[in-house]
PDB file of N, CA and C in Angstrom:
ATOM      1  N   MET A  45     -66.494  13.321 115.331  1.00  0.00           N
ATOM      2  CA  MET A  45     -66.710  14.065 114.116  1.00  0.00           C
ATOM      3  C   MET A  45     -68.382  13.300 113.683  1.00  0.00           C
ATOM      4  N   ALA A  46     -69.155  14.219 113.269  1.00  0.00           N
ATOM      5  CA  ALA A  46     -70.416  14.027 112.813  1.00  0.00           C
ATOM      6  C   ALA A  46     -70.279  12.937 111.578  1.00  0.00           C
ATOM      7  N   GLU A  47     -71.506  12.180 111.273  1.00  0.00           N
ATOM      8  CA  GLU A  47     -71.470  11.448 110.173  1.00  0.00           C
ATOM      9  C   GLU A  47     -71.932  12.393 109.237  1.00  0.00           C
ATOM     10  N   GLN A  48     -71.710  12.290 107.866  1.00  0.00           N
ATOM     11  CA  GLN A  48     -72.274  12.934 106.796  1.00  0.00           C
ATOM     12  C   GLN A  48     -73.508  12.828 106.366  1.00  0.00           C
ATOM     13  N   PHE A  49     -74.365  13.377 106.080  1.00  0.00           N
ATOM     14  CA  PHE A  49     -75.714  12.975 105.719  1.00  0.00           C
ATOM     15  C   PHE A  49     -75.647  12.382 104.165  1.00  0.00           C
ATOM     16  N   GLU A  50     -75.987  11.194 103.542  1.00  0.00           N
ATOM     17  CA  GLU A  50     -76.238  11.045 102.255  1.00  0.00           C
ATOM     18  C   GLU A  50     -77.387  10.072 102.210  1.00  0.00           C
ATOM     19  N   SER A  51     -78.335  10.503 101.365  1.00  0.00           N
ATOM     20  CA  SER A  51     -79.640   9.810 100.887  1.00  0.00           C
ATOM     21  C   SER A  51     -80.456  10.235  99.765  1.00  0.00           C
ATOM     22  N   TRP A  52     -81.354   9.222  99.119  1.00  0.00           N
ATOM     23  CA  TRP A  52     -81.968   9.880  98.122  1.00  0.00           C
ATOM     24  C   TRP A  52     -83.155  10.673  99.077  1.00  0.00           C
ATOM     25  N   ALA A  53     -83.632  11.673  98.628  1.00  0.00           N
ATOM     26  CA  ALA A  53     -84.445  12.513  99.434  1.00  0.00           C
ATOM     27  C   ALA A  53     -85.373  13.331  98.348  1.00  0.00           C
ATOM     28  N   ILE A  54     -86.561  14.103  98.655  1.00  0.00           N
ATOM     29  CA  ILE A  54     -87.179  14.901  98.096  1.00  0.00           C
ATOM     30  C   ILE A  54     -87.116  16.521  98.971  1.00  0.00           C
ATOM     31  N   VAL A  55     -86.587  17.305  98.179  1.00  0.00           N
ATOM     32  CA  VAL A  55     -86.172  18.357  99.157  1.00  0.00           C
ATOM     33  C   VAL A  55     -87.077  19.595  98.461  1.00  0.00           C
ATOM     34  N   GLU A  56     -87.562  20.419  99.482  1.00  0.00           N
ATOM     35  CA  GLU A  56     -88.556  21.587  99.053  1.00  0.00           C
ATOM     36  C   GLU A  56     -87.905  22.920  99.845  1.00  0.00           C
ATOM     37  N   VAL A  57     -88.023  23.780  98.870  1.00  0.00           N
ATOM     38  CA  VAL A  57     -87.284  25.063  99.214  1.00  0.00           C
ATOM     39  C   VAL A  57     -88.212  26.295  99.180  1.00  0.00           C
ATOM     40  N   MET A  58     -87.684  27.324  99.442  1.00  0.00           N
ATOM     41  CA  MET A  58     -88.581  28.456  99.283  1.00  0.00           C
ATOM     42  C   MET A  58     -88.822  28.767  97.927  1.00  0.00           C
ATOM     43  N   GLY A  59     -90.114  29.406  97.656  1.00  0.00           N
ATOM     44  CA  GLY A  59     -90.346  29.552  96.454  1.00  0.00           C
ATOM     45  C   GLY A  59     -91.339  28.576  95.997  1.00  0.00           C
ATOM     46  N   GLN A  60     -91.846  27.514  96.818  1.00  0.00           N
ATOM     47  CA  GLN A  60     -92.476  26.270  96.208  1.00  0.00           C
ATOM     48  C   GLN A  60     -92.133  25.703  94.989  1.00  0.00           C
ATOM     49  N   GLN A  61     -90.355  25.581  95.432  1.00  0.00           N
ATOM     50  CA  GLN A  61     -89.693  24.677  94.488  1.00  0.00           C
ATOM     51  C   GLN A  61     -89.313  23.452  95.030  1.00  0.00           C
ATOM     52  N   THR A  62     -89.626  22.147  94.273  1.00  0.00           N
ATOM     53  CA  THR A  62     -89.410  20.943  94.911  1.00  0.00           C
ATOM     54  C   THR A  62     -88.284  20.324  93.940  1.00  0.00           C
ATOM     55  N   TYR A  63     -87.358  19.641  94.546  1.00  0.00           N
ATOM     56  CA  TYR A  63     -86.005  18.817  93.897  1.00  0.00           C
ATOM     57  C   TYR A  63     -86.168  17.447  94.095  1.00  0.00           C
ATOM     58  N   ALA A  64     -85.807  16.451  93.540  1.00  0.00           N
ATOM     59  CA  ALA A  64     -85.563  15.210  94.234  1.00  0.00           C
ATOM     60  C   ALA A  64     -84.585  14.675  93.559  1.00  0.00           C
ATOM     61  N   GLY A  65     -83.691  14.003  94.245  1.00  0.00           N
ATOM     62  CA  GLY A  65     -82.200  13.418  93.819  1.00  0.00           C
ATOM     63  C   GLY A  65     -81.523  12.451  95.276  1.00  0.00           C
ATOM     64  N   LYS A  66     -80.037  12.724  94.776  1.00  0.00           N
ATOM     65  CA  LYS A  66     -79.193  12.189  96.021  1.00  0.00           C
ATOM     66  C   LYS A  66     -78.793  13.348  96.785  1.00  0.00           C
ATOM     67  N   VAL A  67     -79.080  13.256  97.796  1.00  0.00           N
ATOM     68  CA  VAL A  67     -78.972  14.375  98.817  1.00  0.00           C
ATOM     69  C   VAL A  67     -77.485  14.075  99.812  1.00  0.00           C
ATOM     70  N   SER A  68     -76.520  15.361 100.045  1.00  0.00           N
ATOM     71  CA  SER A  68     -75.457  15.086 100.711  1.00  0.00           C
ATOM     72  C   SER A  68     -75.256  16.379 100.996  1.00  0.00           C
ATOM     73  N   GLU A  69     -74.028  16.529 101.888  1.00  0.00           N
ATOM     74  CA  GLU A  69     -73.538  17.870 102.417  1.00  0.00           C
ATOM     75  C   GLU A  69     -72.378  18.195 101.713  1.00  0.00           C
ATOM     76  N   GLN A  70     -72.217  19.538 101.306  1.00  0.00           N
ATOM     77  CA  GLN A  70     -70.919  20.078 100.642  1.00  0.00           C
ATOM     78  C   GLN A  70     -70.575  21.502 101.442  1.00  0.00           C
ATOM     79  N   SER A  71     -69.438  21.604 101.479  1.00  0.00           N
ATOM     80  CA  SER A  71     -68.715  22.810 101.916  1.00  0.00           C
ATOM     81  C   SER A  71     -68.193  23.673 101.013  1.00  0.00           C
ATOM     82  N   VAL A  72     -68.214  24.774 100.819  1.00  0.00           N
ATOM     83  CA  VAL A  72     -67.936  25.741  99.762  1.00  0.00           C
ATOM     84  C   VAL A  72     -67.766  27.072 100.483  1.00  0.00           C
ATOM     85  N   GLY A  73     -66.084  27.488 100.607  1.00  0.00           N
ATOM     86  CA  GLY A  73     -65.711  28.754 101.129  1.00  0.00           C
ATOM     87  C   GLY A  73     -65.829  28.686 102.499  1.00  0.00           C
ATOM     88  N   GLY A  74     -66.116  27.724 103.192  1.00  0.00           N
ATOM     89  CA  GLY A  74     -66.067  27.377 104.775  1.00  0.00           C
ATOM     90  C   GLY A  74     -67.721  27.620 105.021  1.00  0.00           C
ATOM     91  N   ALA A  75     -68.548  27.444 104.091  1.00  0.00           N
ATOM     92  CA  ALA A  75     -70.029  27.387 104.349  1.00  0.00           C
ATOM     93  C   ALA A  75     -70.616  26.127 104.295  1.00  0.00           C
ATOM     94  N   SER A  76     -71.746  25.539 104.940  1.00  0.00           N
ATOM     95  CA  SER A  76     -72.010  24.251 104.320  1.00  0.00           C
ATOM     96  C   SER A  76     -73.334  24.420 103.736  1.00  0.00           C
ATOM     97  N   PHE A  77     -73.399  23.709 102.730  1.00  0.00           N
ATOM     98  CA  PHE A  77     -74.667  23.659 101.815  1.00  0.00           C
ATOM     99  C   PHE A  77     -75.003  21.974 101.681  1.00  0.00           C
ATOM    100  N   VAL A  78     -76.587  21.947 101.405  1.00  0.00           N
ATOM    101  CA  VAL A  78     -77.194  20.917 101.005  1.00  0.00           C
ATOM    102  C   VAL A  78     -76.843  20.624  99.753  1.00  0.00           C
ATOM    103  N   ARG A  79     -76.373  19.703  99.239  1.00  0.00           N
ATOM    104  CA  ARG A  79     -76.129  19.340  97.881  1.00  0.00           C
ATOM    105  C   ARG A  79     -77.324  18.252  97.247  1.00  0.00           C
ATOM    106  N   VAL A  80     -78.065  18.721  96.063  1.00  0.00           N
ATOM    107  CA  VAL A  80     -79.005  17.717  95.672  1.00  0.00           C
ATOM    108  C   VAL A  80     -78.364  17.532  94.166  1.00  0.00           C
ATOM    109  N   ASP A  81     -78.225  16.261  94.017  1.00  0.00           N
ATOM    110  CA  ASP A  81     -77.684  15.711  92.666  1.00  0.00           C
ATOM    111  C   ASP A  81     -79.022  15.283  91.832  1.00  0.00           C
ATOM    112  N   ILE A  82     -79.717  15.891  90.924  1.00  0.00           N
ATOM    113  CA  ILE A  82     -80.774  15.518  90.487  1.00  0.00           C
ATOM    114  C   ILE A  82     -80.599  14.730  89.160  1.00  0.00           C
ATOM    115  N   PRO A  83     -81.322  13.409  89.067  1.00  0.00           N
ATOM    116  CA  PRO A  83     -80.822  12.496  88.057  1.00  0.00           C
ATOM    117  C   PRO A  83     -81.445  12.907  86.800  1.00  0.00           C
ATOM    118  N   ASP A  84     -80.638  12.210  85.786  1.00  0.00           N
ATOM    119  CA  ASP A  84     -81.549  12.312  84.227  1.00  0.00           C
ATOM    120  C   ASP A  84     -82.932  11.806  84.344  1.00  0.00           C
ATOM    121  N   VAL A  85     -83.665  12.877  83.912  1.00  0.00           N
ATOM    122  CA  VAL A  85     -84.795  12.279  83.434  1.00  0.00           C
ATOM    123  C   VAL A  85     -85.486  12.315  82.247  1.00  0.00           C
ATOM    124  N   LYS A  86     -86.546  12.099  81.525  1.00  0.00           N
ATOM    125  CA  LYS A  86     -86.954  12.077  80.213  1.00  0.00           C
ATOM    126  C   LYS A  86     -86.866  13.269  79.644  1.00  0.00           C
ATOM    127  N   GLY A  87     -86.127  13.501  78.710  1.00  0.00           N
ATOM    128  CA  GLY A  87     -85.722  14.684  78.099  1.00  0.00           C
ATOM    129  C   GLY A  87     -85.194  15.750  78.800  1.00  0.00           C
ATOM    130  N   GLN A  88     -84.407  15.446  79.917  1.00  0.00           N
ATOM    131  CA  GLN A  88     -83.578  16.574  80.774  1.00  0.00           C
ATOM    132  C   GLN A  88     -82.556  15.996  81.329  1.00  0.00           C
ATOM    133  N   SER A  89     -80.979  16.422  81.084  1.00  0.00           N
ATOM    134  CA  SER A  89     -80.268  15.924  81.789  1.00  0.00           C
ATOM    135  C   SER A  89     -79.927  16.372  83.170  1.00  0.00           C
ATOM    136  N   GLY A  90     -79.475  15.331  84.109  1.00  0.00           N
ATOM    137  CA  GLY A  90     -79.286  15.619  85.414  1.00  0.00           C
ATOM    138  C   GLY A  90     -78.244  16.798  85.574  1.00  0.00           C
ATOM    139  N   PHE A  91     -78.621  17.401  86.803  1.00  0.00           N
ATOM    140  CA  PHE A  91     -77.771  18.740  87.369  1.00  0.00           C
ATOM    141  C   PHE A  91     -77.596  18.690  88.916  1.00  0.00           C
ATOM    142  N   THR A  92     -76.803  19.512  89.434  1.00  0.00           N
ATOM    143  CA  THR A  92     -76.651  19.761  90.879  1.00  0.00           C
ATOM    144  C   THR A  92     -76.900  21.045  91.164  1.00  0.00           C
ATOM    145  N   LYS A  93     -77.787  20.984  92.275  1.00  0.00           N
ATOM    146  CA  LYS A  93     -77.990  22.227  92.962  1.00  0.00           C
ATOM    147  C   LYS A  93     -77.405  22.289  94.524  1.00  0.00           C
ATOM    148  N   LEU A  94     -76.879  23.485  94.904  1.00  0.00           N
ATOM    149  CA  LEU A  94     -76.584  23.559  96.399  1.00  0.00           C
ATOM    150  C   LEU A  94     -77.334  24.721  96.973  1.00  0.00           C
ATOM    151  N   PHE A  95     -77.835  24.405  98.314  1.00  0.00           N
ATOM    152  CA  PHE A  95     -78.744  25.263  98.621  1.00  0.00           C
ATOM    153  C   PHE A  95     -78.536  25.338 100.611  1.00  0.00           C
ATOM    154  N   GLY A  96     -78.423  26.630 100.792  1.00  0.00           N
ATOM    155  CA  GLY A  96     -78.086  26.894 102.129  1.00  0.00           C
ATOM    156  C   GLY A  96     -79.112  26.716 103.016  1.00  0.00           C
ATOM    157  N   GLY A  97     -78.986  26.155 104.122  1.00  0.00           N
ATOM    158  CA  GLY A  97     -79.837  25.505 105.116  1.00  0.00           C
ATOM    159  C   GLY A  97     -80.969  26.606 105.362  1.00  0.00           C
ATOM    160  N   SER A  98     -80.704  27.552 105.381  1.00  0.00           N
ATOM    161  CA  SER A  98     -81.886  28.566 105.944  1.00  0.00           C
ATOM    162  C   SER A  98     -83.141  28.573 104.658  1.00  0.00           C
ATOM    163  N   SER A  99     -82.839  28.163 103.340  1.00  0.00           N
ATOM    164  CA  SER A  99     -83.639  28.400 102.276  1.00  0.00           C
ATOM    165  C   SER A  99     -84.628  27.068 102.128  1.00  0.00           C
ATOM    166  N   ILE A 100     -84.205  26.078 103.024  1.00  0.00           N
ATOM    167  CA  ILE A 100     -84.919  24.538 103.144  1.00  0.00           C
ATOM    168  C   ILE A 100     -85.760  24.558 104.009  1.00  0.00           C
ATOM    169  N   TYR A 101     -87.240  24.110 103.641  1.00  0.00           N
ATOM    170  CA  TYR A 101     -88.020  23.821 104.781  1.00  0.00           C
ATOM    171  C   TYR A 101     -88.578  22.519 104.948  1.00  0.00           C
ATOM    172  N   CYS A 102     -88.121  21.580 104.054  1.00  0.00           N
ATOM    173  CA  CYS A 102     -88.469  20.385 104.066  1.00  0.00           C
ATOM    174  C   CYS A 102     -87.547  19.490 103.173  1.00  0.00           C
ATOM    175  N   ILE A 103     -86.918  18.094 104.171  1.00  0.00           N
ATOM    176  CA  ILE A 103     -86.229  17.099 103.386  1.00  0.00           C
ATOM    177  C   ILE A 103     -86.676  15.728 103.483  1.00  0.00           C
ATOM    178  N   THR A 104     -87.476  15.079 102.771  1.00  0.00           N
ATOM    179  CA  THR A 104     -88.049  13.929 103.015  1.00  0.00           C
ATOM    180  C   THR A 104     -87.252  12.597 102.415  1.00  0.00           C
ATOM    181  N   PRO A 105     -86.591  12.003 103.231  1.00  0.00           N
ATOM    182  CA  PRO A 105     -85.817  10.608 102.754  1.00  0.00           C
ATOM    183  C   PRO A 105     -86.821   9.946 102.306  1.00  0.00           C
ATOM    184  N   CYS A 106     -86.071   9.292 101.119  1.00  0.00           N
ATOM    185  CA  CYS A 106     -87.004   8.316 100.215  1.00  0.00           C
ATOM    186  C   CYS A 106     -86.323   7.026  99.598  1.00  0.00           C
ATOM    187  N   THR A 107     -86.759   6.283  98.765  1.00  0.00           N
ATOM    188  CA  THR A 107     -86.072   5.235  98.168  1.00  0.00           C
ATOM    189  C   THR A 107     -85.610   6.077  96.843  1.00  0.00           C
ATOM    190  N   GLU A 108     -84.325   5.340  96.049  1.00  0.00           N
ATOM    191  CA  GLU A 108     -84.013   6.005  95.036  1.00  0.00           C
ATOM    192  C   GLU A 108     -85.405   5.916  93.711  1.00  0.00           C
ATOM    193  N   GLN A 109     -85.945   5.064  93.681  1.00  0.00           N
ATOM    194  CA  GLN A 109     -86.939   5.017  93.080  1.00  0.00           C
ATOM    195  C   GLN A 109     -88.145   6.089  93.159  1.00  0.00           C
ATOM    196  N   ILE A 110     -88.430   6.366  94.412  1.00  0.00           N
ATOM    197  CA  ILE A 110     -89.353   7.342  94.589  1.00  0.00           C
ATOM    198  C   ILE A 110     -88.536   8.594  94.262  1.00  0.00           C
ATOM    199  N   ALA A 111     -87.522   8.957  94.564  1.00  0.00           N
ATOM    200  CA  ALA A 111     -86.676  10.320  93.858  1.00  0.00           C
ATOM    201  C   ALA A 111     -86.814  10.378  92.938  1.00  0.00           C
ATOM    202  N   ARG A 112     -86.371   9.325  91.847  1.00  0.00           N
ATOM    203  CA  ARG A 112     -86.550   9.542  90.683  1.00  0.00           C
ATOM    204  C   ARG A 112     -87.730   9.749  89.750  1.00  0.00           C
ATOM    205  N   MET A 113     -88.731   9.036  90.400  1.00  0.00           N
ATOM    206  CA  MET A 113     -90.217   9.265  89.791  1.00  0.00           C
ATOM    207  C   MET A 113     -90.469  10.806  90.307  1.00  0.00           C
ATOM    208  N   THR A 114     -90.176  11.305  91.415  1.00  0.00           N
ATOM    209  CA  THR A 114     -90.565  12.592  91.658  1.00  0.00           C
ATOM    210  C   THR A 114     -89.827  13.447  90.869  1.00  0.00           C
ATOM    211  N   ALA A 115     -88.514  13.400  90.403  1.00  0.00           N
ATOM    212  CA  ALA A 115     -87.623  14.089  90.000  1.00  0.00           C
ATOM    213  C   ALA A 115     -88.368  14.346  88.312  1.00  0.00           C
ATOM    214  N   GLU A 116     -88.913  13.180  87.840  1.00  0.00           N
ATOM    215  CA  GLU A 116     -89.574  13.395  86.337  1.00  0.00           C
ATOM    216  C   GLU A 116     -90.764  14.019  86.436  1.00  0.00           C
ATOM    217  N   ARG A 117     -91.544  13.859  87.609  1.00  0.00           N
ATOM    218  CA  ARG A 117     -92.933  14.517  87.724  1.00  0.00           C
ATOM    219  C   ARG A 117     -92.731  16.028  88.119  1.00  0.00           C
ATOM    220  N   VAL A 118     -91.856  16.486  88.686  1.00  0.00           N
ATOM    221  CA  VAL A 118     -91.613  17.860  88.993  1.00  0.00           C
ATOM    222  C   VAL A 118     -90.927  18.706  87.840  1.00  0.00           C
ATOM    223  N   GLN A 119     -90.081  17.898  87.012  1.00  0.00           N
ATOM    224  CA  GLN A 119     -89.166  18.519  86.121  1.00  0.00           C
ATOM    225  C   GLN A 119     -88.351  19.769  86.706  1.00  0.00           C
ATOM    226  N   ALA A 120     -87.933  19.802  87.548  1.00  0.00           N
ATOM    227  CA  ALA A 120     -87.035  20.962  88.064  1.00  0.00           C
ATOM    228  C   ALA A 120     -85.712  21.233  86.923  1.00  0.00           C
ATOM    229  N   ARG A 121     -85.489  22.354  86.813  1.00  0.00           N
ATOM    230  CA  ARG A 121     -84.585  22.815  85.738  1.00  0.00           C
ATOM    231  C   ARG A 121     -83.469  23.446  86.266  1.00  0.00           C
ATOM    232  N   ALA A 122     -82.211  23.462  85.491  1.00  0.00           N
ATOM    233  CA  ALA A 122     -81.204  24.068  85.707  1.00  0.00           C
ATOM    234  C   ALA A 122     -81.418  25.631  85.498  1.00  0.00           C
ATOM    235  N   VAL A 123     -80.333  26.163  85.536  1.00  0.00           N
ATOM    236  CA  VAL A 123     -80.401  27.752  85.214  1.00  0.00           C
ATOM    237  C   VAL A 123     -80.634  27.798  83.797  1.00  0.00           C
ATOM    238  N   SER A 124     -81.551  28.869  83.454  1.00  0.00           N
ATOM    239  CA  SER A 124     -82.161  29.028  82.089  1.00  0.00           C
ATOM    240  C   SER A 124     -82.180  30.532  81.895  1.00  0.00           C
ATOM    241  N   ILE A 125     -82.555  31.061  80.509  1.00  0.00           N
ATOM    242  CA  ILE A 125     -82.928  32.340  80.261  1.00  0.00           C
ATOM    243  C   ILE A 125     -83.870  32.557  79.740  1.00  0.00           C
ATOM    244  N   TYR A 126     -85.080  31.750  80.277  1.00  0.00           N
ATOM    245  CA  TYR A 126     -86.121  31.917  79.767  1.00  0.00           C
ATOM    246  C   TYR A 126     -86.997  33.044  79.915  1.00  0.00           C
ATOM    247  N   ASP A 127     -86.672  33.987  80.898  1.00  0.00           N
ATOM    248  CA  ASP A 127     -87.523  35.095  81.053  1.00  0.00           C
ATOM    249  C   ASP A 127     -86.817  36.465  80.815  1.00  0.00           C
ATOM    250  N   LEU A 128     -85.531  36.117  79.949  1.00  0.00           N
ATOM    251  CA  LEU A 128     -84.828  37.528  79.705  1.00  0.00           C
ATOM    252  C   LEU A 128     -85.609  37.898  78.109  1.00  0.00           C
ATOM    253  N   PRO A 129     -85.578  39.123  77.924  1.00  0.00           N
ATOM    254  CA  PRO A 129     -86.288  40.074  76.685  1.00  0.00           C
ATOM    255  C   PRO A 129     -85.464  39.120  75.410  1.00  0.00           C
ATOM    256  N   ALA A 130     -86.224  38.813  74.252  1.00  0.00           N
ATOM    257  CA  ALA A 130     -85.958  38.234  73.212  1.00  0.00           C
ATOM    258  C   ALA A 130     -84.586  38.705  72.816  1.00  0.00           C
ATOM    259  N   ASP A 131     -83.965  39.849  72.498  1.00  0.00           N
ATOM    260  CA  ASP A 131     -82.923  40.075  72.030  1.00  0.00           C
ATOM    261  C   ASP A 131     -82.038  40.143  72.908  1.00  0.00           C
ATOM    262  N   TRP A 132     -81.879  39.762  74.372  1.00  0.00           N
ATOM    263  CA  TRP A 132     -81.177  39.502  75.102  1.00  0.00           C
ATOM    264  C   TRP A 132     -80.689  37.951  74.865  1.00  0.00           C
ATOM    265  N   LYS A 133     -81.827  37.288  74.601  1.00  0.00           N
ATOM    266  CA  LYS A 133     -81.613  35.654  74.586  1.00  0.00           C
ATOM    267  C   LYS A 133     -80.782  35.501  73.190  1.00  0.00           C
ATOM    268  N   ASN A 134     -81.023  36.292  72.011  1.00  0.00           N
ATOM    269  CA  ASN A 134     -80.475  36.423  70.894  1.00  0.00           C
ATOM    270  C   ASN A 134     -79.139  36.775  70.876  1.00  0.00           C
ATOM    271  N   ALA A 135     -78.674  37.740  72.035  1.00  0.00           N
ATOM    272  CA  ALA A 135     -77.509  38.107  72.024  1.00  0.00           C
ATOM    273  C   ALA A 135     -76.505  37.333  72.554  1.00  0.00           C
ATOM    274  N   ILE A 136     -77.195  36.488  73.400  1.00  0.00           N
ATOM    275  CA  ILE A 136     -76.159  35.579  74.400  1.00  0.00           C
ATOM    276  C   ILE A 136     -76.154  34.361  73.407  1.00  0.00           C
ATOM    277  N   ASP A 137     -76.939  34.208  72.481  1.00  0.00           N
ATOM    278  CA  ASP A 137     -77.010  32.923  71.813  1.00  0.00           C
ATOM    279  C   ASP A 137     -75.648  33.063  70.778  1.00  0.00           C
ATOM    280  N   GLN A 138     -75.555  34.460  70.456  1.00  0.00           N
ATOM    281  CA  GLN A 138     -74.430  34.744  69.372  1.00  0.00           C
ATOM    282  C   GLN A 138     -73.282  35.312  70.211  1.00  0.00           C
ATOM    283  N   ARG A 139     -73.301  35.026  71.551  1.00  0.00           N
ATOM    284  CA  ARG A 139     -72.132  35.201  72.472  1.00  0.00           C
ATOM    285  C   ARG A 139     -71.870  36.889  72.299  1.00  0.00           C
ATOM    286  N   ARG A 140     -72.707  37.643  72.250  1.00  0.00           N
ATOM    287  CA  ARG A 140     -72.479  39.198  72.337  1.00  0.00           C
ATOM    288  C   ARG A 140     -73.544  39.922  73.023  1.00  0.00           C
ATOM    289  N   ILE A 141     -73.348  40.489  74.029  1.00  0.00           N
ATOM    290  CA  ILE A 141     -74.238  41.108  74.696  1.00  0.00           C
ATOM    291  C   ILE A 141     -73.482  42.438  75.243  1.00  0.00           C
ATOM    292  N   ASN A 142     -74.113  43.764  75.496  1.00  0.00           N
ATOM    293  CA  ASN A 142     -73.766  44.665  76.242  1.00  0.00           C
ATOM    294  C   ASN A 142     -74.571  45.100  77.465  1.00  0.00           C
ATOM    295  N   PHE A 143     -74.004  44.634  78.717  1.00  0.00           N
ATOM    296  CA  PHE A 143     -74.842  44.829  79.674  1.00  0.00           C
ATOM    297  C   PHE A 143     -74.833  46.296  80.420  1.00  0.00           C
ATOM    298  N   SER A 144     -74.131  47.013  79.625  1.00  0.00           N
ATOM    299  CA  SER A 144     -74.240  48.687  80.005  1.00  0.00           C
ATOM    300  C   SER A 144     -75.605  49.098  79.549  1.00  0.00           C
ATOM    301  N   ARG A 145     -76.354  48.561  78.744  1.00  0.00           N
ATOM    302  CA  ARG A 145     -77.593  49.269  78.111  1.00  0.00           C
ATOM    303  C   ARG A 145     -78.859  48.258  78.399  1.00  0.00           C
ATOM    304  N   SER A 146     -79.861  48.842  78.152  1.00  0.00           N
ATOM    305  CA  SER A 146     -80.986  48.031  78.497  1.00  0.00           C
ATOM    306  C   SER A 146     -81.146  47.540  76.804  1.00  0.00           C
ATOM    307  N   PRO A 147     -82.223  46.657  76.677  1.00  0.00           N
ATOM    308  CA  PRO A 147     -82.267  46.259  75.380  1.00  0.00           C
ATOM    309  C   PRO A 147     -83.180  47.429  74.415  1.00  0.00           C
ATOM    310  N   ASP A 148     -83.901  48.479  75.141  1.00  0.00           N
ATOM    311  CA  ASP A 148     -84.531  49.583  74.287  1.00  0.00           C
ATOM    312  C   ASP A 148     -83.561  50.987  74.140  1.00  0.00           C
ATOM    313  N   GLY A 149     -82.179  50.435  74.539  1.00  0.00           N
ATOM    314  CA  GLY A 149     -81.540  51.678  74.468  1.00  0.00           C
ATOM    315  C   GLY A 149     -81.148  52.455  75.370  1.00  0.00           C
ATOM    316  N   ASP A 150     -82.029  52.824  76.361  1.00  0.00           N
ATOM    317  CA  ASP A 150     -82.125  53.728  77.611  1.00  0.00           C
ATOM    318  C   ASP A 150     -81.162  53.034  78.589  1.00  0.00           C
ATOM    319  N   ASP A 151     -80.430  54.008  78.940  1.00  0.00           N
ATOM    320  CA  ASP A 151     -79.039  53.530  79.780  1.00  0.00           C
ATOM    321  C   ASP A 151     -79.701  53.391  81.182  1.00  0.00           C
ATOM    322  N   GLU A 152     -80.718  53.967  81.634  1.00  0.00           N
ATOM    323  CA  GLU A 152     -81.232  53.705  83.097  1.00  0.00           C
ATOM    324  C   GLU A 152     -82.402  52.496  83.140  1.00  0.00           C
ATOM    325  N   THR A 153     -81.668  51.578  83.078  1.00  0.00           N
ATOM    326  CA  THR A 153     -82.403  50.202  83.295  1.00  0.00           C
ATOM    327  C   THR A 153     -82.920  50.107  84.899  1.00  0.00           C
ATOM    328  N   GLU A 154     -84.180  49.939  85.165  1.00  0.00           N
ATOM    329  CA  GLU A 154     -84.911  50.102  86.462  1.00  0.00           C
ATOM    330  C   GLU A 154     -84.968  48.444  86.720  1.00  0.00           C
ATOM    331  N   PHE A 155     -84.676  48.260  88.067  1.00  0.00           N
ATOM    332  CA  PHE A 155     -84.352  46.904  88.496  1.00  0.00           C
ATOM    333  C   PHE A 155     -85.561  46.771  89.540  1.00  0.00           C
TER     334      PHE A 155
END
């Protein structure tokens, strides 16, 4: 049986995104993923991201101190709604939204 990878590291993925934290392997539904546990940094709670191997182009193992400093510098975010239309954000905040219609009332939403 192969040894599981676990190390502090900087992970670079498609879309010019960088994540830094404790890196390990995780299996979900029979598929293997690279798990990055991003630590708490100033002004932001830590979170976990899972990446498929084909989306990663670089993993740089490093010390915990370097990973934490990098996580603070890049300020990667967990899932957010920052680019939704304002009325959708408000509806989500109020826990009500009708996804069958676009914000302008037009039933034909283009994607």
